Coordinates of C-alpha atoms in Angstrom, one line a residue:
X1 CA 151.9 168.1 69.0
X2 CA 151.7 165.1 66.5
X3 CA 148.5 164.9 64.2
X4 CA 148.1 161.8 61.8
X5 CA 146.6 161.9 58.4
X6 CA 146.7 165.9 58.7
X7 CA 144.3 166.4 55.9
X8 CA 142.6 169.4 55.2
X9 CA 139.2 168.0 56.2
X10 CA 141.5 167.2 59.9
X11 CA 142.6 171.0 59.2
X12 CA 139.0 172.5 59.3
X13 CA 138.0 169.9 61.9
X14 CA 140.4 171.4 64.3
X15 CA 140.0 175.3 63.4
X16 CA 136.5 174.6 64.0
X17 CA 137.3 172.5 67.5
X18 CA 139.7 175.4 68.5
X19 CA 137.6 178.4 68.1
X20 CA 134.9 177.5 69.4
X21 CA 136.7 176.4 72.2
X22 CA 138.5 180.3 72.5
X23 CA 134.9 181.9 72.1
X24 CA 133.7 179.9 75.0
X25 CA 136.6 180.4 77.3
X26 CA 135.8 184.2 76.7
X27 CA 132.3 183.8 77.0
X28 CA 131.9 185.2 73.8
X29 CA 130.2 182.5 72.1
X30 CA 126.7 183.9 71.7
X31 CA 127.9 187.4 71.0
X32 CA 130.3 186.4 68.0
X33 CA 129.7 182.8 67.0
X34 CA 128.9 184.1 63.6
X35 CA 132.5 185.0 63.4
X36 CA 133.5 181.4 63.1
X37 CA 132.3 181.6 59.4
X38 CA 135.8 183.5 58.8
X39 CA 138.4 180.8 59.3
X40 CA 136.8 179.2 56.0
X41 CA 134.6 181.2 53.8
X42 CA 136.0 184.0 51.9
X43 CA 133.7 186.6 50.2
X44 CA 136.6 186.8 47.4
X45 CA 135.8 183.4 46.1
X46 CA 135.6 179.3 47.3
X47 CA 138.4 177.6 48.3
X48 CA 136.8 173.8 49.1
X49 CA 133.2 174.3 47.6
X50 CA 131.4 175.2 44.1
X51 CA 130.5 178.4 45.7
X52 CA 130.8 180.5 48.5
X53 CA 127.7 180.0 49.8
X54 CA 127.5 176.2 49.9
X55 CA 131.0 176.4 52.2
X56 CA 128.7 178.7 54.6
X57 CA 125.6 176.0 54.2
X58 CA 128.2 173.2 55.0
X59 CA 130.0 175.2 57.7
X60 CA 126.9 176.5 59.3
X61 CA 126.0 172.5 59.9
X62 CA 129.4 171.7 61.2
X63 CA 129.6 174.0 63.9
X64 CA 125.8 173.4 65.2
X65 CA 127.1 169.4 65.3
X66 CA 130.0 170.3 67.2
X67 CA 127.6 172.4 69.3
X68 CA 125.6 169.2 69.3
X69 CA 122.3 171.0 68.1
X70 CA 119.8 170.1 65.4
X71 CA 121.2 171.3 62.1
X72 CA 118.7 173.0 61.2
X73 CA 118.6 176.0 63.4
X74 CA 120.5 178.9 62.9
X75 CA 124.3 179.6 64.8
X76 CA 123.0 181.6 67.4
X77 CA 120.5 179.7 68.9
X78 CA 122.9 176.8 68.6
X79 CA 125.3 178.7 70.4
X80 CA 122.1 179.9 72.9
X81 CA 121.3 175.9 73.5
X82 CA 124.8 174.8 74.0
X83 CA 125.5 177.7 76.2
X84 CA 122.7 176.5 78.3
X85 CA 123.8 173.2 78.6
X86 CA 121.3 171.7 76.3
X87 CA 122.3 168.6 74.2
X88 CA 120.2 167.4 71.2
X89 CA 119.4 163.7 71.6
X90 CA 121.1 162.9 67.9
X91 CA 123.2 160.3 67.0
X92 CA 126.6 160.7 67.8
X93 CA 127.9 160.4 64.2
X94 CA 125.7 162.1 61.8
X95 CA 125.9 163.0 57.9
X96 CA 126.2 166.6 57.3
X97 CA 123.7 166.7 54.6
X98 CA 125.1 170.2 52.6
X99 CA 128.9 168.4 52.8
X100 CA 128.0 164.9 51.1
X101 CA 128.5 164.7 47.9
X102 CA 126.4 161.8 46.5
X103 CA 129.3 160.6 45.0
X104 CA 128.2 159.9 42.0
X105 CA 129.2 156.2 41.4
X106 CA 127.8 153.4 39.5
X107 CA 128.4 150.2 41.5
X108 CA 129.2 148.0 38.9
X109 CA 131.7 148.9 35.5
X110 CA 132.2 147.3 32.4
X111 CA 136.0 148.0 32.0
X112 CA 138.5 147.8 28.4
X113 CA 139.0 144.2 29.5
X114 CA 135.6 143.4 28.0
X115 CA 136.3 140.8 24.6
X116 CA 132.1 141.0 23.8
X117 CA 132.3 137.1 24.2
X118 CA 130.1 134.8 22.4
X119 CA 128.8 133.0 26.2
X120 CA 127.7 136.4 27.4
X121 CA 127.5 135.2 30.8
X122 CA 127.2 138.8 32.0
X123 CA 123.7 138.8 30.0
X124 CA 122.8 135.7 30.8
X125 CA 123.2 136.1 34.4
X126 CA 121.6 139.6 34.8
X127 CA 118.0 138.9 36.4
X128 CA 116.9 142.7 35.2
X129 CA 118.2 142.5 31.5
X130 CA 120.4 145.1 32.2
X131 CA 123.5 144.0 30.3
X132 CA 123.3 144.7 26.8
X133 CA 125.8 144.5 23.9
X134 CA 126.9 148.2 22.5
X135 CA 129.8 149.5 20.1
X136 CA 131.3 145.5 20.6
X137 CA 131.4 145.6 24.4
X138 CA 129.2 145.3 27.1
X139 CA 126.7 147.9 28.9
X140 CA 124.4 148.5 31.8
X141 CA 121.7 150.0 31.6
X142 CA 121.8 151.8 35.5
X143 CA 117.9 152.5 35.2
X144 CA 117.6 148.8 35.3
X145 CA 120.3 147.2 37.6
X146 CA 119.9 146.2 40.5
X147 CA 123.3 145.9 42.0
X148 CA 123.3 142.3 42.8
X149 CA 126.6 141.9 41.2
X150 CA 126.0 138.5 39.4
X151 CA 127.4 140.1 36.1
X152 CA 131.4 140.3 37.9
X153 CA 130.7 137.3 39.4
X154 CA 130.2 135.6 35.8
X155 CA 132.6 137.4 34.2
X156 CA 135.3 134.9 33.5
X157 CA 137.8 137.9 32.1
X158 CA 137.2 140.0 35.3
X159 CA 136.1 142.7 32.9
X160 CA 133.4 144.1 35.3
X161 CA 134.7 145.4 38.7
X162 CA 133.0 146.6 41.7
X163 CA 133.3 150.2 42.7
X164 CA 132.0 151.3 46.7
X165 CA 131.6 154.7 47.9
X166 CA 134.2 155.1 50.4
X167 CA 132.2 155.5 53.5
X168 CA 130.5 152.4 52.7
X169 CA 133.6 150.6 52.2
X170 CA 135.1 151.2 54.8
X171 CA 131.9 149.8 57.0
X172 CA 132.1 146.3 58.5
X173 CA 128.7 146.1 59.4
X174 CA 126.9 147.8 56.2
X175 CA 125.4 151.0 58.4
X176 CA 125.9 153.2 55.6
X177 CA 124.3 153.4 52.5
X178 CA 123.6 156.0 49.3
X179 CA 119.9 157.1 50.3
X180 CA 117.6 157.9 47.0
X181 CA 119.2 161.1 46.6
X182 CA 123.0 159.6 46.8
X183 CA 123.9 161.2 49.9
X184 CA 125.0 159.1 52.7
X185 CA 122.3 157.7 55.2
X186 CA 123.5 155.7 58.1
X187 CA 121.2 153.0 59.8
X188 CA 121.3 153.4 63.6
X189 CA 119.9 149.8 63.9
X190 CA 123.4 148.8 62.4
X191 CA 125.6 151.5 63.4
X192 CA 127.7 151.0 65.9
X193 CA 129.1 154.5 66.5
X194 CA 133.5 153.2 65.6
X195 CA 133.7 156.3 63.4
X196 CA 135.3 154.5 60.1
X197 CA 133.0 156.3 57.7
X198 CA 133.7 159.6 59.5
X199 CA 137.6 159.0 58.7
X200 CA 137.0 157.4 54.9
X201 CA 135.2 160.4 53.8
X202 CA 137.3 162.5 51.9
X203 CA 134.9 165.3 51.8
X204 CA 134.3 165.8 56.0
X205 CA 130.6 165.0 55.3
X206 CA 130.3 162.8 58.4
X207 CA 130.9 163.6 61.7
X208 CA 130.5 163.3 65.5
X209 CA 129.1 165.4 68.0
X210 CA 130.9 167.8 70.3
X211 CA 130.0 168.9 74.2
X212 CA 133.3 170.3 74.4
X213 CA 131.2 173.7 74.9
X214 CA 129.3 172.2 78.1
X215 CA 132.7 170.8 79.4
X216 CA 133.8 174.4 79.4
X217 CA 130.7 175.8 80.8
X218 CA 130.8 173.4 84.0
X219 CA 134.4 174.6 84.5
X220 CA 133.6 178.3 84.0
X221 CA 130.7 177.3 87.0
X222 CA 133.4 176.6 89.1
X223 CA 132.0 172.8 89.3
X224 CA 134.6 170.3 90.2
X225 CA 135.0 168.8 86.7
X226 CA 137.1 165.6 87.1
X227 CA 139.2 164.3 83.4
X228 CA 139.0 160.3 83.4
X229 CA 142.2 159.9 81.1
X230 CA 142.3 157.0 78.5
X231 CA 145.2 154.8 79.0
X232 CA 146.4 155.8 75.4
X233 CA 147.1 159.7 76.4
X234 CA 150.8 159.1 76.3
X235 CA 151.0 158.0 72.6
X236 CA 149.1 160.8 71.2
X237 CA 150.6 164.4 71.5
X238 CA 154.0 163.7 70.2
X239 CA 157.4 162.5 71.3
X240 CA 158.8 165.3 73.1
X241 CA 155.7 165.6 75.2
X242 CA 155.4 163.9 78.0
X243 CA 153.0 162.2 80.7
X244 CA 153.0 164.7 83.4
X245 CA 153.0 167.9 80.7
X246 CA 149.6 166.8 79.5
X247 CA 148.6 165.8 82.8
X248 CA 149.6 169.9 83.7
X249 CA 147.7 171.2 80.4
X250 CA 144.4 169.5 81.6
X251 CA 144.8 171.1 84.7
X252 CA 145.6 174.5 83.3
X253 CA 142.3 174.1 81.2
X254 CA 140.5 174.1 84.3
X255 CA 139.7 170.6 85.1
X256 CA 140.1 169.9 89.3
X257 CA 141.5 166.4 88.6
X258 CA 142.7 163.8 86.4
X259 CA 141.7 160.1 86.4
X260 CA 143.7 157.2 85.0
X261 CA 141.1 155.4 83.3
X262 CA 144.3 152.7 83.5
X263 CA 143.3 152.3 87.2
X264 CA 140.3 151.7 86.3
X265 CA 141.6 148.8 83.7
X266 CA 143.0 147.3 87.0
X267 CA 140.1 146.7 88.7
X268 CA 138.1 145.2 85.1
X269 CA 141.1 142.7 85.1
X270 CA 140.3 141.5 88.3
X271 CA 136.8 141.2 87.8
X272 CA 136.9 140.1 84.2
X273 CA 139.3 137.0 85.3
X274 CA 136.8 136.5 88.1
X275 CA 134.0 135.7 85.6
X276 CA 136.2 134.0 83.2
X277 CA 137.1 131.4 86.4
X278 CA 133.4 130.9 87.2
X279 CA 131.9 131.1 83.9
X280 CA 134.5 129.2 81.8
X281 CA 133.9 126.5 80.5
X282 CA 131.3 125.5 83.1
X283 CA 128.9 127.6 81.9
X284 CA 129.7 128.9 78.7
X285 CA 132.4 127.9 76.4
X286 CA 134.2 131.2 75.9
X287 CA 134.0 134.7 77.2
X288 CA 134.9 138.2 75.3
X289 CA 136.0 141.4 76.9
X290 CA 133.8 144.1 77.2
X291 CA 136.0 147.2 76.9
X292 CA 135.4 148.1 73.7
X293 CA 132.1 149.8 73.1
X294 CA 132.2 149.7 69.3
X295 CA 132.7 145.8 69.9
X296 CA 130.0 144.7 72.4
X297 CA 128.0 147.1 70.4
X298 CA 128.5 144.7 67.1
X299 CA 127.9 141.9 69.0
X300 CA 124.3 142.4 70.7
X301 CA 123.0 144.0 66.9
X302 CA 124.9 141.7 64.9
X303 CA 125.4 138.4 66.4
X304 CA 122.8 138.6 69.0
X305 CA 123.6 134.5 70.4
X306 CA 126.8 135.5 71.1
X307 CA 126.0 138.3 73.4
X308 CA 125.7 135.8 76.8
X309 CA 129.4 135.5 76.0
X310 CA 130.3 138.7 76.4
X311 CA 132.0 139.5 79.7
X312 CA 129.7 141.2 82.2
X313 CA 132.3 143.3 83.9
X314 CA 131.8 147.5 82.9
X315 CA 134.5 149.1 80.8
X316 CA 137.8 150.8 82.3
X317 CA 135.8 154.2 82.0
X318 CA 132.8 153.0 84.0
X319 CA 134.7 151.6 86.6
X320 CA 136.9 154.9 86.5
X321 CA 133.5 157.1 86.9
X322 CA 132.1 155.0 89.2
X323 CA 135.4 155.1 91.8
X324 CA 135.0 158.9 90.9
X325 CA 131.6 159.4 91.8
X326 CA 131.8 157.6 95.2
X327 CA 134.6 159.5 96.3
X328 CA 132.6 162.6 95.2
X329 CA 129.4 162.3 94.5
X330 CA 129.5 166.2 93.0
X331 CA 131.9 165.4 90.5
X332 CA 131.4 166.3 86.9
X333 CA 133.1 163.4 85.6
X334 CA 134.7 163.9 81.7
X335 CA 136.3 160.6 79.8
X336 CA 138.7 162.0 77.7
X337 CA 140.7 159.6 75.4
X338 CA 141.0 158.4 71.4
X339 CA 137.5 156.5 71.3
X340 CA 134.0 157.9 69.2
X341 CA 132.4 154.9 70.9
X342 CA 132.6 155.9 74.4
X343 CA 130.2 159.2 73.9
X344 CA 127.5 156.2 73.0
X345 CA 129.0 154.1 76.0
X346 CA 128.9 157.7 78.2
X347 CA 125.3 157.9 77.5
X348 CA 124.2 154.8 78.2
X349 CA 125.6 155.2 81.8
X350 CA 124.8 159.0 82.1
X351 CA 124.6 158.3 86.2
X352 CA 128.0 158.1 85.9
X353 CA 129.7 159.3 83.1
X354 CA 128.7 163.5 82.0
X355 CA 130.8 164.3 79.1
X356 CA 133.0 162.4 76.6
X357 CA 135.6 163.9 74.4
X358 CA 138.1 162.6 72.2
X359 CA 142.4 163.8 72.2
X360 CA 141.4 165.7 68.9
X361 CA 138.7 167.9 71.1
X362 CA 140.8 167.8 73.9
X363 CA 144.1 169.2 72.0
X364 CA 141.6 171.6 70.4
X365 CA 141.1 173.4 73.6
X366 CA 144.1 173.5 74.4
X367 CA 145.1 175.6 71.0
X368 CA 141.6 177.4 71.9
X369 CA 143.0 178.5 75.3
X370 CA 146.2 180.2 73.6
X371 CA 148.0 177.1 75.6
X372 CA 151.4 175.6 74.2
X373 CA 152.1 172.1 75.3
X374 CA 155.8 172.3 74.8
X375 CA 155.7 175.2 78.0
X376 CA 153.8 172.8 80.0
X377 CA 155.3 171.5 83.1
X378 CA 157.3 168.6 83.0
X379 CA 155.8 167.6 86.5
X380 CA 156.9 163.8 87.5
X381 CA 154.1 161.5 86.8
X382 CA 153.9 158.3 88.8
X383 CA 151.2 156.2 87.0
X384 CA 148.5 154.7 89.4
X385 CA 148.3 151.3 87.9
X386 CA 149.9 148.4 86.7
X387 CA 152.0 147.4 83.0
X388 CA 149.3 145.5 82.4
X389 CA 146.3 148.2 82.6
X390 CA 148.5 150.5 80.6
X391 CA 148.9 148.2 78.1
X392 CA 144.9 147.9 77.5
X393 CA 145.7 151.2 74.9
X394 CA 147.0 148.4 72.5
X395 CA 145.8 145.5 70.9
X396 CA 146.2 142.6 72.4
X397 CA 146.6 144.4 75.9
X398 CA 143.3 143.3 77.6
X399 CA 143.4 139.8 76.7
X400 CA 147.5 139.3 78.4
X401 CA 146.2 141.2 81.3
X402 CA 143.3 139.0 82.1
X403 CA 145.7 136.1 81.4
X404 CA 148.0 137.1 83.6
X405 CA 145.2 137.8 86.3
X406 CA 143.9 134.5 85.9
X407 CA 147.5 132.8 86.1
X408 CA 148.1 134.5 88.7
X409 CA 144.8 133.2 90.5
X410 CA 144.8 129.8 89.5
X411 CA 147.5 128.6 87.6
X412 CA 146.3 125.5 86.9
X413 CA 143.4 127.2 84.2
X414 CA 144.6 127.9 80.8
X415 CA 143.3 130.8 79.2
X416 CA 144.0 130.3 75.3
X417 CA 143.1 133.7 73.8
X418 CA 142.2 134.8 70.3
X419 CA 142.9 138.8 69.6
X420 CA 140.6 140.7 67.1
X421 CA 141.4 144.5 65.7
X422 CA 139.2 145.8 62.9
X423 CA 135.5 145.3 63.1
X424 CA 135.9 142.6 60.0
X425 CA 138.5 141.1 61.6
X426 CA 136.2 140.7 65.2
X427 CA 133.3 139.5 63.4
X428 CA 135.2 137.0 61.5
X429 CA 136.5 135.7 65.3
X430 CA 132.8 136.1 67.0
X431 CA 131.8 133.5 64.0
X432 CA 135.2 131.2 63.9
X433 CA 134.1 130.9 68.0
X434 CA 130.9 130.2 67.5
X435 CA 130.7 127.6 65.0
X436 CA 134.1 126.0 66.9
X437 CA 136.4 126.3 64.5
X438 CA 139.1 127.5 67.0
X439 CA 140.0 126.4 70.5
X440 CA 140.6 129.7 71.7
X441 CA 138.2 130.2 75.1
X442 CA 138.6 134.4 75.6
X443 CA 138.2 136.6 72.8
X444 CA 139.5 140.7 73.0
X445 CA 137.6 142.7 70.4
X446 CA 138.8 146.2 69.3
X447 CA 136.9 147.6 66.8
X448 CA 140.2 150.1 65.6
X449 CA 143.4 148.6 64.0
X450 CA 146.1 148.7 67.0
X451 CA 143.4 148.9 69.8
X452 CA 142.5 152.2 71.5
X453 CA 145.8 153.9 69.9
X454 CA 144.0 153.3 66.3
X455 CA 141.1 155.3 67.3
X456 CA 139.8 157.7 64.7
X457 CA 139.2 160.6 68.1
X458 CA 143.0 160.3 68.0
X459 CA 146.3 162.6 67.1
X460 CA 148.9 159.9 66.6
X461 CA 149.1 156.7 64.0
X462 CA 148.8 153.7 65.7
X463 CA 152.5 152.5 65.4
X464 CA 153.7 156.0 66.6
X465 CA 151.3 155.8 69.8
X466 CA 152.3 152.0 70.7
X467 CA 156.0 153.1 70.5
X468 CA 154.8 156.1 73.1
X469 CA 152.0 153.9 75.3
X470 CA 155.2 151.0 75.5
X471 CA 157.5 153.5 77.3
X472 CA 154.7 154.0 80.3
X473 CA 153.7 150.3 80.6
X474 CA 157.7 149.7 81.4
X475 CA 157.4 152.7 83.6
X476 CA 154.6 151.4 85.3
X477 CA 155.1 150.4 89.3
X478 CA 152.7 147.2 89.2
X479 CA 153.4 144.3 86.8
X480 CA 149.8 143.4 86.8
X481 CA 146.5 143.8 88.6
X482 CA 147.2 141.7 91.2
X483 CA 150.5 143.6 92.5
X484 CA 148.2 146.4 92.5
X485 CA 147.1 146.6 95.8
X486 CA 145.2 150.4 95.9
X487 CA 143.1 148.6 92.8
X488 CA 142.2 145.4 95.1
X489 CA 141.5 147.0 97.7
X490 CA 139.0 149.6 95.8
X491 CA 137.5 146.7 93.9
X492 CA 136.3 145.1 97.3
X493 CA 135.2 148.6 98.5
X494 CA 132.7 149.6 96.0
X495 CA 131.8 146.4 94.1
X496 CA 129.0 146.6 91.2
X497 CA 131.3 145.6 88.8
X498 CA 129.0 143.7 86.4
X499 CA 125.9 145.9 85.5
X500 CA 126.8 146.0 81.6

C-alpha cells in the first residue's frame, strides 16, 4: 500500500489510526485504551519529545481528537463518549496545544548582507523605531516591531528577509496565526477546513478529527452502513492494487455497500451544465463548480460578491448520499475519499451524509483489522459511471466534463473554462473573473494541487494517483454524462439537485 511523504509525524498518525481501529473491532476500547500510550512513549527515555511525559501529554490529546472528544478529558471517558456515539462539536482541524511548538521565529532578520548604509532606509522607514544601528549593522529591537515589514521592503541590498512559521505559510487565506503564547491559533471565520497547515507542520501539532470509531460501532450494530467512494480510490493504495481488491477490503471491513461517488459526479454534470445554459451569460457572467468544499468555502468568507456565481448544483458526495438515502432510507451513509473538507461539507448536510473519513483512516482500519490488501480479491469491477465522472479526481476534470455535457446539449454555446488548483492559485482566478481580466465564463476550483488526488486525507502523491485515476477513466463504459443513461434517468427520478 503506497504512502506519500511517509514522515514520522504520517508514521504516528497511522499507528494511532490503526489501533484504535483494532481496539474497537475487539470491543476493547474502553477496557484498554490506555494501552495506546505504548506504541510511542517509552518509560526508558523520549524518542520525539524533551521528556517522556510531554510525548504522553501530546499523545493523550491526539487520540481524544481522533476520538473526536474535547482534549481535555482523560482517555477513558474519551473512549466512553466515542463508544457511545458522541461527537464533540469542534472544529474539524484543530491545534494540539501540548504538540505546537511556538516556533520560536522572529518575522523579520537582518542578515550578513547588511553594509550599515549611510540612507538607513530600514530606520527611516520603521514607524516603531525599531531599527537601530549595533556592532556596524543593523538591529531590531522585537519588543518594539510590529511586523509590518516596511524595513525589507526598503532595503535596497535585500539584507532583511522574511521568515513565516510553516503553518502559516503554507495558508492561502491567513487562518493561522502565532497566538500571544506562539502556539498556533486558527481563525474559524477564515478557515476553510483544506488541511495545508495540518500537512506543513513538521511537528504533527495540527490535526483533524476522527469518527472512524462511530463508523465501526454502527457496523458492529449490524446497521446497514453504505461506503460512498471518492472517484480518486483507484490512485491511492498502490499500483499493484486494484479497483475491485479495495472495493472487497471495504466489504470485509463490514460495510453492506459501496457507492461510486463518480455516479454521483454524473448526475452534478448534468445539472451543473443545466445551470450553466440558463444562467450564462443571461444572468450572470460566469459560473464556478461547486464540488470542492474547501473552494466554495473560500469563496462565501473571502470573496462574498462572488458567491451568486458559484454553481447551485450539490457536490458528487451529496448527490451520492442523497441517491443512497432514497433507495434506503435506513442507510448509514459513510463518504470515504482523500478530502479534510468534506467532514465540514458532511456536517453541513448531516440529513444525508453520517460519517466522513479520509483513505488515510480508511487504510488505517484496514491494518487495524489484521487485513492485507495484497490477499484481497481481485473481483472484476465494472465502474457505474462515465470517463468523464472518473476524471473529477483530477484537476481539470470537472470543468471538461461539464463542457462536454454542455456540447453535447447545445453545441452551439461555448464554454471557455479557466482551471484553478491551490487555494492561491483559485483566489487569484475568483479575482482575475471578477474584475474581467479574462474571458473565461466557468471557473473549476480545487483547493489541493492536482485536484482530489492532491488531497492531504490521501496515500498517494498526486502524479502517482493521476497515473492510477487515468487507467479507470479509459476503463470507464460511458464517455460522458450523457451516454450515461442509469445517471439520467436517476437525475429525473429524485431531482433536488440545487439546495447548496
Amino acid at each position: 500500500m503506497a504512502i506519500s511523504q511517509t514522515t514520522e509525524v504520517v508514521r504516528i498518525r497511522s499507528k494511532v489510526l490503526a489501533e484504535i481501529t483494532k481496539l474497537t473491532y475487539e470491543n476493547r476500547l474502553e477496557k484498554d485504551i490506555a494501552g495506546v500510550m505504548d506504541i510511542i512513549v517509552s518509560e526508558e527515555g523520549p524518542r520525539y519529545r524533551c521528556c517522556v511525559h510531554k510525548e504522553k501529554a501530546v499523545l493523550r490529546q491526539r487520540i481524544n481528537l481522533t476520538l473526536s472528544q474535547p482534549l481535555n478529558i482523560t482517555q477513558e471517558e474519551a473512549a466512553e463518549g466515542a463508544m457511545a456515539g458522541k461527537v464533540e462539536a469542534m472544529p474539524v482541524i484543530s491545534v494540539l496545544p501540548e504538540a505546537c511548538d511556538q516556533c520560536p521565529i522572529d518575522k523579520y532578520l537582518v542578515t550578513d548582507a547588511c553594509r550599515n548604509c549611510l540612507a538607513h532606509n530600514c530606520i527611516n522607514s520603521c514607524p516603531k523605531k525599531a531599527i537601530m544601528v549595533v556592532q556596524n549593522r543593523a538591529y531590531i529591537d522585537k519588543s518594539r516591531c510590529v511586523e509590518c515589514g516596511l524595513c525589507k521592503r526598503s532595503c535596497q541590498y535585500g539584507a532583511i528577509i522574511e521568515i513565516s512559521r510553516p503553518c502559516e505559510r503554507a495558508c492561502a487565506v491567513k487562518a493561522i496565526v502565532a497566538g500571544g503564547d506562539r502556539k498556533a491559533v486558527i481563525d474559524q471565520e477564515k478557515c476553510v477546513e483544506c488541511g495545508s497547515c495540518r500537512e506543513a507542520c513538521p511537528f504533527g501539532a495540527i490535526s483533524d478529527s476522527s469518527v472512524l470509531v462511530q463508523v465501526i460501532q454502527q457496523i458492529l450494530a449490524g446497521k446497514q452502513v453504505y461506503a460512498m467512494l471518492a472517484p480518486a480510490f483507484a490512485g491511492h493504495f498502490g499500483p499493484r492494487t486494484k479497483p475491485g481488491q479495495i472495493v472487497d477490503a471495504i466489504k470485509q471491513l463490514g460495510f453492506s455497500e459501496v457507492k461510486e461517488v463518480a455516479y454521483g459526479a454524473d448526475i452534478v454534470t448534468l445539472n451543473e451544465a443545466e445551470e450553466f445554459l440558463a444562467t450564462v451569460p443571461n444572468e450572470r457572467p460566469f459560473m464556478t463548480s461547486s464540488c470542492c468544499p474547501a473552494f466554495v468555502s473560500m469563496v462565501e468568507k473571502h470573496y462574498p460578491d462572488v458567491t451568486p456565481m458559484v454553481s447551485s448544483t450539490v457536490s458528487p458526495m451529496i448527490a451520492t448520499a442523497r441517491l443512497t438515502k432514497a433507495s434506503n432510507p435506513e442507510a448509514v451513509t459513510v463518504f470515504i475519499g482523500p478530502c479534510i473538507a468534506k467532514k465540514a461539507e458532511a456536517r453541513k448536510y448531516a440529513e444525508l451524509v453520517d460519517y466522513a473519513l479520509t483513505f488515510e483512516e480508511l487504510a488505517a482500519m484496514i491494518t487495524g483489522k489484521g487485513m492485507d490488501m495484497d490477499f484481497m480479491l481481485d473481483k472484476e469491477f465494472q465502474s457505474s459511471a462515465s470517463s468523464t465522472a472518473n476524471g473529477f479526481a483530477c484537476a481539470g476534470g470537472v470543468a471538461k466534463a461539464v463542457q462536454a455535457a454542455v456540447g453535447g446539449i447545445d453545441p452551439a454555446v461555448v464554454v471557455k473554462p479557466l482551471n484553478a488548483e491551490g487555494l492561491e492559485n483559485c483566489a487569484e482566478a475568483v479575482i482575475q473573473l471578477r474584475s474581467g481580466k479574462t474571458e473565461a465564463n466557468f471557473l473549476e476550483g480545487m483547493s489541493c494541487p492536482g485536484g482530489c488526488i492532491g488531497g492531504p486525507g490521501g496515500l498517494a502523491n498526486a502524479r502517482v494517483a493521476k497515473k492510477l485515476v487515468d487507467n479507470l477513466v479509459q476503463q470507464s463504459p460511458a464517455a460522458n454524462a450523457l451516454e450515461n443513461k442509469p445517471a439520467a434517468t436517476d437525475n429525473e427520478r429524485i431531482g433536488h439537485w440545487h439546495s447548496r
